[in-house]
mmCIF file of C-alpha atoms and ligand atoms in Angstrom:
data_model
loop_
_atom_site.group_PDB
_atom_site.id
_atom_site.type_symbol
_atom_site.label_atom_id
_atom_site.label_comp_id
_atom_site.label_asym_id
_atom_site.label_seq_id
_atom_site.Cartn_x
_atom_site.Cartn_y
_atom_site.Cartn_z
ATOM 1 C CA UNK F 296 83.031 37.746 96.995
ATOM 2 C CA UNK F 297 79.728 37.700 94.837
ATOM 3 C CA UNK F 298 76.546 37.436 96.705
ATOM 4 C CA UNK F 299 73.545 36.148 94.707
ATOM 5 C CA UNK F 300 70.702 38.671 94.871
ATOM 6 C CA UNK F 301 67.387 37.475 95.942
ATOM 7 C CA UNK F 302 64.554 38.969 93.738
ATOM 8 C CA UNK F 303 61.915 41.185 96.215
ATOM 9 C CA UNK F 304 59.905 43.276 93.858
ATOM 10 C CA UNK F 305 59.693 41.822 89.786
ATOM 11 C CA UNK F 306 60.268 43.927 86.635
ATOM 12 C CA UNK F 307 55.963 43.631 86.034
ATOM 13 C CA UNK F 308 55.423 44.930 89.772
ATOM 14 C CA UNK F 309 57.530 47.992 89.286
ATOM 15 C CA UNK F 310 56.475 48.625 85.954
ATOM 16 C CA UNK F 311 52.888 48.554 86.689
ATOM 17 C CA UNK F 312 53.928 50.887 90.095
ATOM 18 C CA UNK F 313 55.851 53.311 87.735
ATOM 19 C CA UNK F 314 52.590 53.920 85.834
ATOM 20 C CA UNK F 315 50.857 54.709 88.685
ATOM 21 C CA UNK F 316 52.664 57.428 90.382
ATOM 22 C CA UNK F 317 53.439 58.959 86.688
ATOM 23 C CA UNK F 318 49.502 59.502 86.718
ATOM 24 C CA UNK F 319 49.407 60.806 89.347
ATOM 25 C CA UNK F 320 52.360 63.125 89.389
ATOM 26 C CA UNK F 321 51.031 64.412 86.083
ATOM 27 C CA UNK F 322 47.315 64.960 87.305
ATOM 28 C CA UNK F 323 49.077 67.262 90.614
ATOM 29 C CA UNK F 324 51.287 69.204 88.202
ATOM 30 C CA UNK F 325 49.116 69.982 85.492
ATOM 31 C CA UNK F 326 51.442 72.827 84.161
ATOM 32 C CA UNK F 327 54.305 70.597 84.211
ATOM 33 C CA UNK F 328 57.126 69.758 86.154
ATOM 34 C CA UNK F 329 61.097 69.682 86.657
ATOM 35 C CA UNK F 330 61.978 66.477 87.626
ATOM 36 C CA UNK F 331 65.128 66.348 89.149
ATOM 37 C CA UNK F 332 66.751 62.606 89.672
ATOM 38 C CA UNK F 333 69.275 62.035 92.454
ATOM 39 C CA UNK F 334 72.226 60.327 90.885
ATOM 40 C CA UNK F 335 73.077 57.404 90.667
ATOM 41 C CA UNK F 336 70.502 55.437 92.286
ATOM 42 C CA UNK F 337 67.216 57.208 90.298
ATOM 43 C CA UNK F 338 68.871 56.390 86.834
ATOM 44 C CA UNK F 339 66.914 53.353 86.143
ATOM 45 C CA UNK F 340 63.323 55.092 87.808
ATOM 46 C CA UNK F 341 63.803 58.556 86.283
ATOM 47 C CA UNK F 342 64.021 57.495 83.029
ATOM 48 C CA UNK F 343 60.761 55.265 83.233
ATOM 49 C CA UNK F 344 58.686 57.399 85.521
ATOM 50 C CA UNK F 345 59.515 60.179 83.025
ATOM 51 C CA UNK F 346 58.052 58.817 80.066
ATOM 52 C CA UNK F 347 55.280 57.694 81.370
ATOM 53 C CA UNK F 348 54.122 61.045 82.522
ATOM 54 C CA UNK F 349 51.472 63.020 80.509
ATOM 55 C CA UNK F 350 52.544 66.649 81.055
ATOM 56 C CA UNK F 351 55.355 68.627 79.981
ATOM 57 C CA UNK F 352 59.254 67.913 82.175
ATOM 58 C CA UNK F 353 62.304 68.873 82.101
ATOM 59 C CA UNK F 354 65.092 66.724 83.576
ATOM 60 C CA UNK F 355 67.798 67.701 85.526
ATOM 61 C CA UNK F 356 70.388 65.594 88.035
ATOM 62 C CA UNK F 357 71.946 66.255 91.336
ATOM 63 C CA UNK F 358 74.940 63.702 92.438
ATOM 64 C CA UNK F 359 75.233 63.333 96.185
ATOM 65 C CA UNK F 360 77.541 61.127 97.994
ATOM 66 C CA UNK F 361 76.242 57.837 98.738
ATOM 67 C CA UNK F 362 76.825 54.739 100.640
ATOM 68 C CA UNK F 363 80.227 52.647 101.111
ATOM 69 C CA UNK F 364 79.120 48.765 102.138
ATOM 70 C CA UNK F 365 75.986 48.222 103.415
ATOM 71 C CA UNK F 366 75.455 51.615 105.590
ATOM 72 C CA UNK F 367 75.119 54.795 105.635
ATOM 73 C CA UNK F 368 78.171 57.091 106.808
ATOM 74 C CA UNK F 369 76.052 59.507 108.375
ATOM 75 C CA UNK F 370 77.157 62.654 105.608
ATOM 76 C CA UNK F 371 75.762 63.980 103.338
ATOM 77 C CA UNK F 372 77.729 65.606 100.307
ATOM 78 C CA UNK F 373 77.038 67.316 96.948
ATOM 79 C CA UNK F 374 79.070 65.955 94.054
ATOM 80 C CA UNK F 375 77.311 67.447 90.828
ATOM 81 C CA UNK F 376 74.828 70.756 90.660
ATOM 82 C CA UNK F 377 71.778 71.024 88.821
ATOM 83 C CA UNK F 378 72.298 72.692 85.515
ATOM 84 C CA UNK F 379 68.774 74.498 85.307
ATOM 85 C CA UNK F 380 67.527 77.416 87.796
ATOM 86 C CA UNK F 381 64.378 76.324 89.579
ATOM 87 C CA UNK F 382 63.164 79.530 90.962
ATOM 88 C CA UNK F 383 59.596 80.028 90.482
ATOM 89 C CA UNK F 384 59.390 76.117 89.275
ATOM 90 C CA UNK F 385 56.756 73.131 90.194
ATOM 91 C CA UNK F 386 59.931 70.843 90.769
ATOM 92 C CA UNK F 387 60.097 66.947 91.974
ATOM 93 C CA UNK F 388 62.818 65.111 93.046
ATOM 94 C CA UNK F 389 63.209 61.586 92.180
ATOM 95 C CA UNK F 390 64.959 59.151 94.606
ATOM 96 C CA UNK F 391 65.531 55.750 94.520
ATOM 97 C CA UNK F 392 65.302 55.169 98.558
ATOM 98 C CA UNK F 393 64.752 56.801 101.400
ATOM 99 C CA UNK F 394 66.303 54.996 104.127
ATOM 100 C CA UNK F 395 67.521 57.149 107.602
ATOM 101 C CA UNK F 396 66.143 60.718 105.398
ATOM 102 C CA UNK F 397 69.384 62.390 105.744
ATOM 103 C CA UNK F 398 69.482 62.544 102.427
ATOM 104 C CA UNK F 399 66.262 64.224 101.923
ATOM 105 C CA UNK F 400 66.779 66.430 104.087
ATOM 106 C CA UNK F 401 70.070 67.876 102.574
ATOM 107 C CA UNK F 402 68.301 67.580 99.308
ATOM 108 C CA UNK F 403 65.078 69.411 100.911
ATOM 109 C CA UNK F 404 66.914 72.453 102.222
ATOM 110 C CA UNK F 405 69.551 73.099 99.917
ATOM 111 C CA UNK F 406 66.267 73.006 97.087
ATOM 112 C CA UNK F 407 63.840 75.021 99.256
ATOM 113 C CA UNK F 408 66.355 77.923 99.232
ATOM 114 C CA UNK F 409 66.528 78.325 95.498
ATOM 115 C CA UNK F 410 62.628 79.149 95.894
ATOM 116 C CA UNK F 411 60.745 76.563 93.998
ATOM 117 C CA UNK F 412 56.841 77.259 93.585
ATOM 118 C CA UNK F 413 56.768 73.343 94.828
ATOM 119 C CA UNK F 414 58.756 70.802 95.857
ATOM 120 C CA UNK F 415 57.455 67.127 95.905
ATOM 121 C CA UNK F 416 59.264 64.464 96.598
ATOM 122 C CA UNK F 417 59.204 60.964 94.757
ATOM 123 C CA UNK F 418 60.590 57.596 95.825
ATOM 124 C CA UNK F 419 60.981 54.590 94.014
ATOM 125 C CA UNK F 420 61.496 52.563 97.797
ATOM 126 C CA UNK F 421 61.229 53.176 101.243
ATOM 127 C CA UNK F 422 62.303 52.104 104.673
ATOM 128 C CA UNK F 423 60.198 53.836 106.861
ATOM 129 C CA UNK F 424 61.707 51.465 110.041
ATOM 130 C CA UNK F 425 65.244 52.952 109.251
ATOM 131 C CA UNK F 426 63.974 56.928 110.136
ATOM 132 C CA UNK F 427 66.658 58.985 111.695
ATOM 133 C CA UNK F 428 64.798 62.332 110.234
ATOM 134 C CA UNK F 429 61.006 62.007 110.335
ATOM 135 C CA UNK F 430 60.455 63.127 106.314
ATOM 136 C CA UNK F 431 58.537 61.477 103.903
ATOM 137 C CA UNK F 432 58.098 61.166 100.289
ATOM 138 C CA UNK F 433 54.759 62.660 98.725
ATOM 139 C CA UNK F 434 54.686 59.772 96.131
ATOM 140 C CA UNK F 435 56.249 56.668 97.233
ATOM 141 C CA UNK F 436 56.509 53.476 94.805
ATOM 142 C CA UNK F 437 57.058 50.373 97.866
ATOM 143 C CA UNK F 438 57.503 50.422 101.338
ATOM 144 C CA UNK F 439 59.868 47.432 102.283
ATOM 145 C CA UNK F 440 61.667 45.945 105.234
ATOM 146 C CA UNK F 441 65.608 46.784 106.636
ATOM 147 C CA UNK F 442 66.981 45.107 103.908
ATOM 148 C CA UNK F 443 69.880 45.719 101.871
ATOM 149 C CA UNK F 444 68.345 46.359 98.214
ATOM 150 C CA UNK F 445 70.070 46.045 94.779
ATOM 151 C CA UNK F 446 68.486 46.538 91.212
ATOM 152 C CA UNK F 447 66.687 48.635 88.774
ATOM 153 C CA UNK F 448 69.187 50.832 89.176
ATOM 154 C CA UNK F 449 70.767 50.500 93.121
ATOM 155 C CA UNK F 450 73.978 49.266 93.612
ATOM 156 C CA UNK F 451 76.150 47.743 95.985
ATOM 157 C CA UNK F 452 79.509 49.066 95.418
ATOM 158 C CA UNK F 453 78.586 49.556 92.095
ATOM 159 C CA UNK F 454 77.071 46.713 91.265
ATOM 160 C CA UNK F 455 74.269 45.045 90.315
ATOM 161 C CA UNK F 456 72.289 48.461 88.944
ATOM 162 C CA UNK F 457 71.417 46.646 85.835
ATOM 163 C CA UNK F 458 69.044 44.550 87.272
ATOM 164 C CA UNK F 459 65.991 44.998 86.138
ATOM 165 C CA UNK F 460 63.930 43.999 89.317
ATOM 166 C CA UNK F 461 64.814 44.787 92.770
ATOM 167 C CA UNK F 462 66.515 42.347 94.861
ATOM 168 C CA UNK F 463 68.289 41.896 97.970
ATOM 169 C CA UNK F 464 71.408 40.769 99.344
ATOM 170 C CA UNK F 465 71.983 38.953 102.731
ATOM 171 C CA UNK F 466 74.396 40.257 105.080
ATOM 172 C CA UNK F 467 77.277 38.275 105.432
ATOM 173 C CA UNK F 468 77.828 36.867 109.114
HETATM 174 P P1 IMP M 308 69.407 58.007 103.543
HETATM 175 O O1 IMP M 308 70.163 59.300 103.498
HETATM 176 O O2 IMP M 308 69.847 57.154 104.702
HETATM 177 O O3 IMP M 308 67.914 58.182 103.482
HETATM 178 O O4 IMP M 308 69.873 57.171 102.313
HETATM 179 C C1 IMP M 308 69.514 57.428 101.032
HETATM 180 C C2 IMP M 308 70.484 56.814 100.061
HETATM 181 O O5 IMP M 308 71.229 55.710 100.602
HETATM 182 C C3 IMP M 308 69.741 56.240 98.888
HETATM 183 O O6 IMP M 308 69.486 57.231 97.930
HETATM 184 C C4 IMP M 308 70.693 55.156 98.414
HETATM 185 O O7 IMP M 308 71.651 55.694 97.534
HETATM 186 C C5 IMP M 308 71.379 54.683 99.674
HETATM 187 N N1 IMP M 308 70.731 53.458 100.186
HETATM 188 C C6 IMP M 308 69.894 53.338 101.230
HETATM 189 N N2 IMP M 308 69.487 52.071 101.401
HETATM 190 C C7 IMP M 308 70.092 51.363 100.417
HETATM 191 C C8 IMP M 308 70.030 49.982 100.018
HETATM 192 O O8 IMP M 308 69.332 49.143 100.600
HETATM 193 N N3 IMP M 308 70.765 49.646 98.921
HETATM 194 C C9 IMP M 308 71.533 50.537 98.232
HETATM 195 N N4 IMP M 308 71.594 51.831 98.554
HETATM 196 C C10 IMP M 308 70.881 52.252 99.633
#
């Protein structure tokens, strides 16, 4: 069954969002930066927020496991390794959401013991009202509502990452 998408944040809105957190990403990391994109949600975001930013990056992906339907199943599991070391590195991690954090915090403490210099944290959205683990993002692009969210890169069983706005989808009854 298709289910129309209902447009939340426009392609302008994000665009003029990306700019800002790619200034000031680059004026906190003056040295430069790894920026590492969580796959395959940050796609769409890493590759904008990345050329916007003034300093020197190198890019690097991590696949976790991610959501079947609507919600989360609660596990977290890695599907692809970075392919740089980031000992001794100013790194930041790119999401695309940050819904109940269990994510994140995987992410956090499998990262923190490879001994970056820094670890910041980047999200393109996020549902602060869905919070299962109280973490945050240092540089967060929109806070929205519990809503199911599709787009600029964020599926729904695959679908709809194309988009280039964010949208989202009603539940069925
Ligand atoms: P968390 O572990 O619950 O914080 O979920 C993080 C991941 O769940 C995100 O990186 C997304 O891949 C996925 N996710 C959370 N909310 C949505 C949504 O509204 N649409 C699509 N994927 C979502």
């Amino acid at each position: 069954m298709d289910r129309k998408p209902i447009p939340l944040i426009s392609a302008p809105e994000i665009q003029k969002r990306v700019g800002q957190l790619a200034r000031r990403i680059s004026g906190d990391h003056p040295r430069g930066l790894v920026a590492i994109g969580i796959l395959k949600g940050s796609y769409v975001f890493m590759a904008d927020l990345l050329r916007r930013l003034s300093v020197p990056v190198l890019c690097d992906f991590l696949m976790v496991s991610s959501y079947r339907g609507t919600r989360s199943q609660g596990e977290v599991r890695l599907l692809l390794d970075l392919s740089l070391p980031i000992e001794g590195q100013d790194v930041v991690l790119v999401e695309d959401i940050i819904d109940t954090g269990l994510t994140l915090h995987f992410l956090k403490k499998m990262l923190l013991a490879r001994r970056p210099r820094s670890l910041k944290v980047c999200c393109l959205l996020d549902k602060p009202s869905r919070r299962e683990i109280p973490l945050g993002a240092d540089y967060v692009g929109f806070a929205i509502a519990d809503r199911f969210v599709v787009g600029y890169g964020i599926d729904h069983n695959e679908r709809y990452r194309n988009l280039p706005y964010v949208a989202y989808l009603k539940v069925q009854p």
